[in-house]
Coordinates of C-alpha atoms (C1' of nucleotides) in Angstrom, one line a residue:
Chain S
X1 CA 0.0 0.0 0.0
X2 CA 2.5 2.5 1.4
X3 CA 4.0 3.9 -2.0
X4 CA 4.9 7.1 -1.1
X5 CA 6.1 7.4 2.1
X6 CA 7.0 3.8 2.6
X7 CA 10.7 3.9 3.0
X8 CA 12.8 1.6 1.1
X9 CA 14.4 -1.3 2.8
X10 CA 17.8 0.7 2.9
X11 CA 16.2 3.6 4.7
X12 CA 14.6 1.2 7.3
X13 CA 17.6 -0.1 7.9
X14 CA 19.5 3.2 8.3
X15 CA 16.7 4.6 10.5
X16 CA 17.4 1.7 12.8
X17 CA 20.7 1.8 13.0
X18 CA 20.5 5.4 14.0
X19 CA 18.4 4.6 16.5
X20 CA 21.1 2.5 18.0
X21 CA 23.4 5.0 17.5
X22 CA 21.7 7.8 19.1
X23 CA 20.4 5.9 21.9
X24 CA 23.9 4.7 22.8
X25 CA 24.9 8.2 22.7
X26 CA 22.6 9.3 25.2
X27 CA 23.1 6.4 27.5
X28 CA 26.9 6.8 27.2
X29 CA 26.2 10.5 28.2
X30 CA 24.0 10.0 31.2
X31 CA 25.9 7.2 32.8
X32 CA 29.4 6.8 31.6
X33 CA 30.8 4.4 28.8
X34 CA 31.8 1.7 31.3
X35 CA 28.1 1.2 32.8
X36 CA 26.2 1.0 29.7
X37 CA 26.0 -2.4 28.1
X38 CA 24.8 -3.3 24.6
X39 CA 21.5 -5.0 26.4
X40 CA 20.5 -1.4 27.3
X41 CA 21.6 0.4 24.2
X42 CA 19.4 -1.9 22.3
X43 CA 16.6 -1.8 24.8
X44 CA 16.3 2.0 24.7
X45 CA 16.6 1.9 21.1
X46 CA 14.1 -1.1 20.6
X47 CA 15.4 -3.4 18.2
X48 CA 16.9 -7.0 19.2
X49 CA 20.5 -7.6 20.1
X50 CA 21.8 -9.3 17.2
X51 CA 20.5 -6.0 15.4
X52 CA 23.0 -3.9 17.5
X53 CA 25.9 -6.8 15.5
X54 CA 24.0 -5.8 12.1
X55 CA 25.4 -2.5 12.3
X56 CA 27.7 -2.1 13.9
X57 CA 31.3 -4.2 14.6
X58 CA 31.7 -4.2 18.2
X59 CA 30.7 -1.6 21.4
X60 CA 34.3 -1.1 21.3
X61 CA 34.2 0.4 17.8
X62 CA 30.9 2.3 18.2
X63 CA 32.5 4.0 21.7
X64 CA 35.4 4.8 19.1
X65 CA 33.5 6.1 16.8
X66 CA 31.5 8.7 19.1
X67 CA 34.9 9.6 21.0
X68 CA 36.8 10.2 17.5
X69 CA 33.9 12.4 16.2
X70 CA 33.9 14.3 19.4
X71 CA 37.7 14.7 19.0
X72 CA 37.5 15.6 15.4
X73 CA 34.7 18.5 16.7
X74 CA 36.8 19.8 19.2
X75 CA 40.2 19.5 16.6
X76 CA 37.8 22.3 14.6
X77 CA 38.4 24.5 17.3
X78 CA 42.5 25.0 17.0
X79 CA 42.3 26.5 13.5
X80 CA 40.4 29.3 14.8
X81 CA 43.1 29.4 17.6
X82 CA 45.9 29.1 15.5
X83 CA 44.0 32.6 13.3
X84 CA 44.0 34.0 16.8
X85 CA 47.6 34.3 17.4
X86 CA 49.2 37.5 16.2
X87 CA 50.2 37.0 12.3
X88 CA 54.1 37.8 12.4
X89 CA 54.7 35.1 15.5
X90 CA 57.7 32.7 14.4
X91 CA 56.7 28.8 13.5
X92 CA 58.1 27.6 16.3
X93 CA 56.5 29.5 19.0
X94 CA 53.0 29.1 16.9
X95 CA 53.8 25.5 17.3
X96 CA 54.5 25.3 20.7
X97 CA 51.2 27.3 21.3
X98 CA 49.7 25.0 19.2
X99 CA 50.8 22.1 21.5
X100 CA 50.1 23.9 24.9
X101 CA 46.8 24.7 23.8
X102 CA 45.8 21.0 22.8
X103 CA 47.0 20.0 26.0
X104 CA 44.6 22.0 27.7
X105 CA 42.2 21.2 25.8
X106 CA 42.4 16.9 26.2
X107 CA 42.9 17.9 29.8
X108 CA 40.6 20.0 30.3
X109 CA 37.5 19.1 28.1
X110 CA 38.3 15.8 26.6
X111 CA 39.7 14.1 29.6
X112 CA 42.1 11.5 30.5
X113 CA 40.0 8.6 30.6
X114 CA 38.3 9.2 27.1
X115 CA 41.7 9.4 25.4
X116 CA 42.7 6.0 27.3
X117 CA 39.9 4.3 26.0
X118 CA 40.4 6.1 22.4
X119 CA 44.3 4.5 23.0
X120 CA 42.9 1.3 24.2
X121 CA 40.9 0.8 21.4
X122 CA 42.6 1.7 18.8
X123 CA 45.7 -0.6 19.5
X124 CA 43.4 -3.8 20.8
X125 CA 41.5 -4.0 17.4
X126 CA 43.7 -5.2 14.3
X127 CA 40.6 -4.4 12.2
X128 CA 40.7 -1.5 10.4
X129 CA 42.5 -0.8 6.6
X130 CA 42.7 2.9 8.3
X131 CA 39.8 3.9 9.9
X132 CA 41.8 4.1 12.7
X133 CA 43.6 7.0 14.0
X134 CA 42.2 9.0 11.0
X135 CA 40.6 11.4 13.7
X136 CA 43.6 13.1 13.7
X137 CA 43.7 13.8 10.6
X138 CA 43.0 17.9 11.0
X139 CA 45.5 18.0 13.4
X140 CA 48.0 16.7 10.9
X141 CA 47.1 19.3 8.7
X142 CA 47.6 22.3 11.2
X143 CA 50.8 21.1 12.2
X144 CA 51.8 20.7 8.5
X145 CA 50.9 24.6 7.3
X146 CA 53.0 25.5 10.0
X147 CA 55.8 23.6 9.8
X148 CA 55.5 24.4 6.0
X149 CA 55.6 28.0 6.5
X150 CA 58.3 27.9 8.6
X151 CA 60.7 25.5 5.7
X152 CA 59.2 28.4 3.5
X153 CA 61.4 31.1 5.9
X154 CA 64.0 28.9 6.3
X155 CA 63.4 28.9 9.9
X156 CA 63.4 25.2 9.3
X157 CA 65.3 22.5 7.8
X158 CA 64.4 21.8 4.6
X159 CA 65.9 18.8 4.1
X160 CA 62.9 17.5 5.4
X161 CA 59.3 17.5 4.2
X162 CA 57.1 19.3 6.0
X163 CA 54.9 16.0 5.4
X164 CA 57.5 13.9 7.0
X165 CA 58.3 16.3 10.0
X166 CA 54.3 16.3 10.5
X167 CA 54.2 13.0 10.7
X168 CA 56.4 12.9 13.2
X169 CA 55.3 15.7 15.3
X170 CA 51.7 13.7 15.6
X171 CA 53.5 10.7 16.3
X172 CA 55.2 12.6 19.6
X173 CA 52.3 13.9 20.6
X174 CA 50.6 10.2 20.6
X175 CA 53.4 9.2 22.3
X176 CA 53.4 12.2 25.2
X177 CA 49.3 11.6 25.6
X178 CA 49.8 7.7 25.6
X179 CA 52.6 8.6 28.7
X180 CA 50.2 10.7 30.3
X181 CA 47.6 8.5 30.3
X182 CA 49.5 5.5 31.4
X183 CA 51.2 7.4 34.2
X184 CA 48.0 10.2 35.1
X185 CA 48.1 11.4 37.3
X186 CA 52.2 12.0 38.1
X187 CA 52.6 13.8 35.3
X188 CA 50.9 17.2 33.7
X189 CA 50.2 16.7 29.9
X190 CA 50.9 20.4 29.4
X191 CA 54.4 21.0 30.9
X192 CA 55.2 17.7 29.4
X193 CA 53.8 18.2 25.6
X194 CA 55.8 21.2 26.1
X195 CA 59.2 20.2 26.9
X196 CA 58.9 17.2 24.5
X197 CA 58.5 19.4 21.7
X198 CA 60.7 22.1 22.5
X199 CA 63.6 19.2 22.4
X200 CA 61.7 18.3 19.1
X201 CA 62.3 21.9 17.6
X202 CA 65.7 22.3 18.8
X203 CA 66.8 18.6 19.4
X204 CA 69.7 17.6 21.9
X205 CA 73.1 18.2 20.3
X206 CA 75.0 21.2 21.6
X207 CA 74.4 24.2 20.0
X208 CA 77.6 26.5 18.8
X209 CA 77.3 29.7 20.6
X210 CA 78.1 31.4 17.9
X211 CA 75.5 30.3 15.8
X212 CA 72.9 32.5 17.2
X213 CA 72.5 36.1 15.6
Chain M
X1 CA 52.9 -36.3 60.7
X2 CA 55.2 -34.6 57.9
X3 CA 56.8 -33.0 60.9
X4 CA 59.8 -32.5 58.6
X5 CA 59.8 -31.6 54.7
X6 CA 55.9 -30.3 56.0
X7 CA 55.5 -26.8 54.0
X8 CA 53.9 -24.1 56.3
X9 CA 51.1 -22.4 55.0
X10 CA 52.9 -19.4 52.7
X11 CA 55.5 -22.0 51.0
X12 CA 51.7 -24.1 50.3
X13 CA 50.2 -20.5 49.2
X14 CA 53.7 -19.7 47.2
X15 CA 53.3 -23.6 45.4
X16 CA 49.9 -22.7 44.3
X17 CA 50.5 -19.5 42.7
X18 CA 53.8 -21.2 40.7
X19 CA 51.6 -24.2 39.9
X20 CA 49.2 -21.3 38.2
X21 CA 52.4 -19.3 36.6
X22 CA 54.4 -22.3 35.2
X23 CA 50.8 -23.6 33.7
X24 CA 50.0 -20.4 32.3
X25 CA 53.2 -19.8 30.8
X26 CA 53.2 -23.5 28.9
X27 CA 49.3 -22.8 27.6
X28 CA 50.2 -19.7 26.4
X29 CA 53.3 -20.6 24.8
X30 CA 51.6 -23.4 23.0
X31 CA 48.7 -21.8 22.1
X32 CA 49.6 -18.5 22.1
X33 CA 47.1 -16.0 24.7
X34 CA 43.6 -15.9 22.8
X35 CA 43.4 -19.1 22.7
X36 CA 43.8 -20.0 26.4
X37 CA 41.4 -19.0 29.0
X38 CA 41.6 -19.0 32.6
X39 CA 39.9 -22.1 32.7
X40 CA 42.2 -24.4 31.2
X41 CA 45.0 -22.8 33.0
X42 CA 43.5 -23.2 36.5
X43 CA 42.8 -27.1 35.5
X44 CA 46.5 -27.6 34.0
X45 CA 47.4 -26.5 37.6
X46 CA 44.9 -28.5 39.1
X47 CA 43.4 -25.9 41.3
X48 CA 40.0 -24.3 41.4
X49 CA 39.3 -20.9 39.5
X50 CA 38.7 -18.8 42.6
X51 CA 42.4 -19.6 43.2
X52 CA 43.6 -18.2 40.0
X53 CA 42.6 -14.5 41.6
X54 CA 43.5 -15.1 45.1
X55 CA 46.9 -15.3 43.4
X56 CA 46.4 -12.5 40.0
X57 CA 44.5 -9.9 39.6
X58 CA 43.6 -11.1 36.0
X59 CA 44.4 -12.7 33.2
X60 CA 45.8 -9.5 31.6
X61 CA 48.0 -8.7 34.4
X62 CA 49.0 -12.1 34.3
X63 CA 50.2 -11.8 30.8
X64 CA 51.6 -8.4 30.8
X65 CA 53.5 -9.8 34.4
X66 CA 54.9 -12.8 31.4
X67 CA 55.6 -10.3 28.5
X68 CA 57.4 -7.7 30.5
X69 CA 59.2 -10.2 32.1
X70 CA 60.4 -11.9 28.8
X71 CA 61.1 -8.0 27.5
X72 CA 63.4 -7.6 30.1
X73 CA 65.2 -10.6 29.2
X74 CA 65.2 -9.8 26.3
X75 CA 66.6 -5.8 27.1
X76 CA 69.7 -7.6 29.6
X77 CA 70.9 -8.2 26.0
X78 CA 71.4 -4.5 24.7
X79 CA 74.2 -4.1 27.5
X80 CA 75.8 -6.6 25.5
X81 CA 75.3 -5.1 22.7
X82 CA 76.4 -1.7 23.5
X83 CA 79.6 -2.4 24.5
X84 CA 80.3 -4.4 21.3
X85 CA 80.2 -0.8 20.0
X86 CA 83.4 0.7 19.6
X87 CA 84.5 2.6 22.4
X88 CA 85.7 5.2 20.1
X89 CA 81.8 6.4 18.8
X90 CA 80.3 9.3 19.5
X91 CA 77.3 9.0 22.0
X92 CA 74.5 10.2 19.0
X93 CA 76.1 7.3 16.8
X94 CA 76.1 5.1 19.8
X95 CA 72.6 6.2 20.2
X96 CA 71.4 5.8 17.0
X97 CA 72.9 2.2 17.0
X98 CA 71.4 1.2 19.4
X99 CA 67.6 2.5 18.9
X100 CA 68.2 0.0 15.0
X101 CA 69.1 -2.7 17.3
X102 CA 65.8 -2.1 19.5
X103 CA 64.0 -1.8 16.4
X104 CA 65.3 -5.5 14.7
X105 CA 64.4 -6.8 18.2
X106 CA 60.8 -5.8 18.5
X107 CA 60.4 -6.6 15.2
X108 CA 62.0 -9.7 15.2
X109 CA 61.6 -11.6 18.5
X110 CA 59.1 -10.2 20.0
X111 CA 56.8 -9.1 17.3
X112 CA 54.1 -6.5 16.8
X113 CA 51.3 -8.6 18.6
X114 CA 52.7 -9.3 21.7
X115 CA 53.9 -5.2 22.1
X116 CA 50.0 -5.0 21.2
X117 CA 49.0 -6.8 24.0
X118 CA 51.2 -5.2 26.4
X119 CA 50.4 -1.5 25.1
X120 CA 46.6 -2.3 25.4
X121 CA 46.7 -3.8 29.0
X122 CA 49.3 -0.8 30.1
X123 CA 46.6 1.6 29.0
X124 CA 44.0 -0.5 29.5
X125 CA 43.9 -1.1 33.4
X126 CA 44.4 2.1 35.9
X127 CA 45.5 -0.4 39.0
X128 CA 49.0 0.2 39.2
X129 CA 50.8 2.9 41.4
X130 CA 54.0 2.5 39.4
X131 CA 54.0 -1.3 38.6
X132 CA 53.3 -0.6 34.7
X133 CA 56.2 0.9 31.9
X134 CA 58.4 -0.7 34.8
X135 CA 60.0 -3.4 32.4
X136 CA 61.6 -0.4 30.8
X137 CA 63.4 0.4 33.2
X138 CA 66.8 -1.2 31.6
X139 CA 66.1 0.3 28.7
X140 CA 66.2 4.1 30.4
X141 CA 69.3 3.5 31.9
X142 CA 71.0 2.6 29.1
X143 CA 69.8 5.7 26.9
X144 CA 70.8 7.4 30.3
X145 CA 74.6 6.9 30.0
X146 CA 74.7 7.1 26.3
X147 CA 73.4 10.4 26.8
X148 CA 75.2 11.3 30.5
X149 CA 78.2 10.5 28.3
X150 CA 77.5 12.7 25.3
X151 CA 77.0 15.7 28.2
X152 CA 80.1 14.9 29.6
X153 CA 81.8 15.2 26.1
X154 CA 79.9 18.6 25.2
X155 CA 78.7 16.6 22.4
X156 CA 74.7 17.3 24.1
X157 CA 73.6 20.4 25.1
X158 CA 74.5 21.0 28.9
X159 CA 70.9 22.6 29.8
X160 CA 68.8 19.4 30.4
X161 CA 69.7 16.6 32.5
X162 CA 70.3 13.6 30.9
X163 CA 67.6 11.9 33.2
X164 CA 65.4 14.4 31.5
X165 CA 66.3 13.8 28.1
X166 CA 66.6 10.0 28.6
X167 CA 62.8 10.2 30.2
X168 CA 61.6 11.9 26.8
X169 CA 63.7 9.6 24.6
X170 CA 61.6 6.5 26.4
X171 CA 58.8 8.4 25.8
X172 CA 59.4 9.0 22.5
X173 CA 60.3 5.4 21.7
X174 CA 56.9 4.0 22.7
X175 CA 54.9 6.5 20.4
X176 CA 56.9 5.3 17.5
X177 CA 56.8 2.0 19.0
X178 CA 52.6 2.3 19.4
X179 CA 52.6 3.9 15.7
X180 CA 53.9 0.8 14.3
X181 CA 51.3 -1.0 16.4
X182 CA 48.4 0.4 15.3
X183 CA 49.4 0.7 11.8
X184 CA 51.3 -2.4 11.0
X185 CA 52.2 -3.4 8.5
X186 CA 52.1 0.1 6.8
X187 CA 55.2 1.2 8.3
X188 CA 58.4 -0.2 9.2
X189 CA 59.5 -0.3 12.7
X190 CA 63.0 0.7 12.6
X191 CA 63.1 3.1 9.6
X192 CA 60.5 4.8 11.6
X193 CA 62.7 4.9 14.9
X194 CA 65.5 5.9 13.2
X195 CA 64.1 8.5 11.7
X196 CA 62.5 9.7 15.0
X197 CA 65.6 9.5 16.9
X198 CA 67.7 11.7 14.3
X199 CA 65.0 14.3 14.0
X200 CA 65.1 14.0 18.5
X201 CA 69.0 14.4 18.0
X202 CA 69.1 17.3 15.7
X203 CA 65.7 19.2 16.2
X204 CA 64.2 20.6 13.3
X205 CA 65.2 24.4 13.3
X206 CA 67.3 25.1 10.4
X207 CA 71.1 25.0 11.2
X208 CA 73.6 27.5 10.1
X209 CA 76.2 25.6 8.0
X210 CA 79.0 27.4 9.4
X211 CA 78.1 25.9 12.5
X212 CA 80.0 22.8 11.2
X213 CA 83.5 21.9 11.6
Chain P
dG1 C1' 0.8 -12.1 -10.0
dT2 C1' 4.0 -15.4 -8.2
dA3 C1' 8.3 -17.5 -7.1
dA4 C1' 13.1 -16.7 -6.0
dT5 C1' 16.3 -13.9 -3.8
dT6 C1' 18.3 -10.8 -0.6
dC7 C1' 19.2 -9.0 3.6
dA8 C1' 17.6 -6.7 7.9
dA9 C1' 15.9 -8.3 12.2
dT10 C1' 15.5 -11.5 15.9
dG11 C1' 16.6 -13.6 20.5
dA12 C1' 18.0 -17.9 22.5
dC13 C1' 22.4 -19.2 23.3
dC14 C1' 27.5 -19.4 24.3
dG15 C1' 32.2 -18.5 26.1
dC16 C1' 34.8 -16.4 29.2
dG17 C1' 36.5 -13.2 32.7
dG18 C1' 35.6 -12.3 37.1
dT19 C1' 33.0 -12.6 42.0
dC20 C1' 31.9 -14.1 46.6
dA21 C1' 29.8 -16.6 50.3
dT22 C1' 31.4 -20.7 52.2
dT23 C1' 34.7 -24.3 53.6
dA24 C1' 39.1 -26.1 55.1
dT25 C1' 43.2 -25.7 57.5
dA26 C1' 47.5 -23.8 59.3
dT27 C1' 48.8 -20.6 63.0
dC28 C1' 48.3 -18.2 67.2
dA29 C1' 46.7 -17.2 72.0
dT30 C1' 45.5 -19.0 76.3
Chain D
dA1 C1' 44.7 -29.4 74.2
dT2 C1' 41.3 -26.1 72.7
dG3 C1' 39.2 -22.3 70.9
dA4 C1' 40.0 -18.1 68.1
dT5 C1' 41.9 -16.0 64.1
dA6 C1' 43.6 -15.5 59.6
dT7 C1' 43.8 -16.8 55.0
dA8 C1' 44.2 -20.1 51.1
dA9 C1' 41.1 -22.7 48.4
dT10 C1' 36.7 -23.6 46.4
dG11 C1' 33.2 -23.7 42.6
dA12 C1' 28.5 -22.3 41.7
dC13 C1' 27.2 -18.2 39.8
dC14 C1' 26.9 -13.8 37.3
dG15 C1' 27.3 -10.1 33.7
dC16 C1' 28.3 -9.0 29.4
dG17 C1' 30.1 -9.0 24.8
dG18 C1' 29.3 -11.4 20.9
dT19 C1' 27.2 -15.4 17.6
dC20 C1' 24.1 -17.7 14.5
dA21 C1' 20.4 -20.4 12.7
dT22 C1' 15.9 -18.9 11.8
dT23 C1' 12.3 -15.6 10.5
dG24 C1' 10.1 -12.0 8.0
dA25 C1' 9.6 -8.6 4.7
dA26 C1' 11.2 -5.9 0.7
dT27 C1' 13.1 -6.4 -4.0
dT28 C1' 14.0 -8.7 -8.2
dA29 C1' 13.2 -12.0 -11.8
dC30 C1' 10.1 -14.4 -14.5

DNA sequence: GTAATTCAATGACCGCGGTCATTATATCAT
DNA sequence: ATGATATAATGACCGCGGTCATTGAATTAC
């Protein structure tokens, strides 16, 4: 009967799996990742169990997935922040605003245990052809125009892709949060993203004296 | 009656708990860790599975208590390794040397799944008060004289103590190390780490060439 | 129109890690 | 010796993530 508004099956389906989705979301709000089980996500959403399985891989990969989109949301933010910061500043000091400013902001709205589950996830699942860690994607980009810039005034090496030295700069600061959230709560994520990547910038070897203008 | 070669109650409890350890360690050395569960290991050791956790606190810390310990081992051998260098190179060489060997290590006998395991149960579980990232403790002493040394010969910059730098190398060696993880088999472990390391020995800010010899 | 096909939806079921009230026994106090 | 105390040992039980054979309803083929 329904041929107008009778969905398709493809809709249906899509309407129920955002029904999981969004009822997961709110439970995962209200009462914390850890005391939500799939029974009550799927409960609250009203579909079956196995339905939960028919869309999506895992609640490992669905907490993933809302933790990496609020990441991405929040990584929106820096661009703006990085536009803030007076236009003449040197590459490096934009950088290491750059990196103090993240670090406030996982510690401050994002939160140790979120990035810990993030971490945990992402490493216990061999899944994904590169879904994973993809949410920093943005990131890598901001770090990259800067670090580009500053190749483009010589202020840094260019014997090195800006591409490369990115890569590497995301890399440190996976390795400084992964420190800070295995260690949390002896050590303060700013001070330490901050020292870590001013030995990044500068490295370790001694500096000539006369080198500096 | 065993009035003699009778064990008192703590060598009994200490019996148990190697009865649980020794069967743990030949399951999961045939089978490998997913394959085992806590049941078969408790009836290999002939106990009941209440005694299992009077005696761990899980079958993760279990096996991270097994990995670290056979990455220990396995780090004693880097000493060895060192001072097969010759006594002649320079502490960034020396350095450099001896992050490629780590790298061929990891890669080679201890592979990417079993670092997987231990990253994901070090960030996985917030028990510890300092038990965790202890099996690296070798490991940061050795980077610690390499770089003491490379102080000592002005060859380092004199501003940061090398317990400070050799805390940030660690550091840095378990993002690249967690990289390769999560991304295997995309990216090879010990390009990457060398790589890392030269750009963590020379910094990235652009050098003056008359700064050279 | 009808049969064949596809795939979302279902929920009983399973495996496994972990718990806890209870029991057994070595040690200690008297 | 005897009762009190501490603790190792037990195993039935639970919660939860995840599975799979089966069902039901669109969609396609004829």
């Amino acid at each position: 009967m329904q041929r107008k508004a009778g969905p398709n099956r493809k809709e249906k389906a899509a309407q129920t799996r955002n029904r999981i989705y969004e009822s997961a979301k709110q439970l995962f709000y209200e009462q914390g990742f850890e005391r939500v089980n799939v029974d009550d996500i799927v409960k609250r959403a009203g579909v079956a169990k196995g339905s939960f399985y028919v869309h999506f891989e895992s609640k490992d990969s669905l907490i993933a997935m809302l933790i990496s989109e609020y990441v991405k949301k929040i990584d929106a933010g820096y661009k703006t922040f990085l536009e803030s910061l007076p236009s003449g500043m040197p590459p490096d000091e934009a950088l290491l605003s750059l990196v103090g400013r993240i670090a406030d902001v996982i510690g401050e709205s994002i939160g140790r245990e979120h990035m810990r589950i993030l971490y945990r996830i992402q490493i216990g699942t061999d899944i994904p052809g590169g879904a994973a860690i993809d949410y920093s994607r943005e990131l890598y980009k901001l770090f990259f125009d800067i670090i580009d810039s500053g190749i483009s005034r010589r202020i840094f090496r260019s014997d090195l892709s800006a591409a490369e030295i990115a890569k590497h700069f995301i890399m440190a600061y996976r390795g400084v949060v992964y420190e800070w959230c295995a260690r949390y709560p002896e050590v303060d994520l700013k001070e330490l993203s901050l020292r870590h990547f001013q030995l990044l910038l500068t490295g370790i070897k001694a500096d000539d004296p006369a080198n500096h203008a």
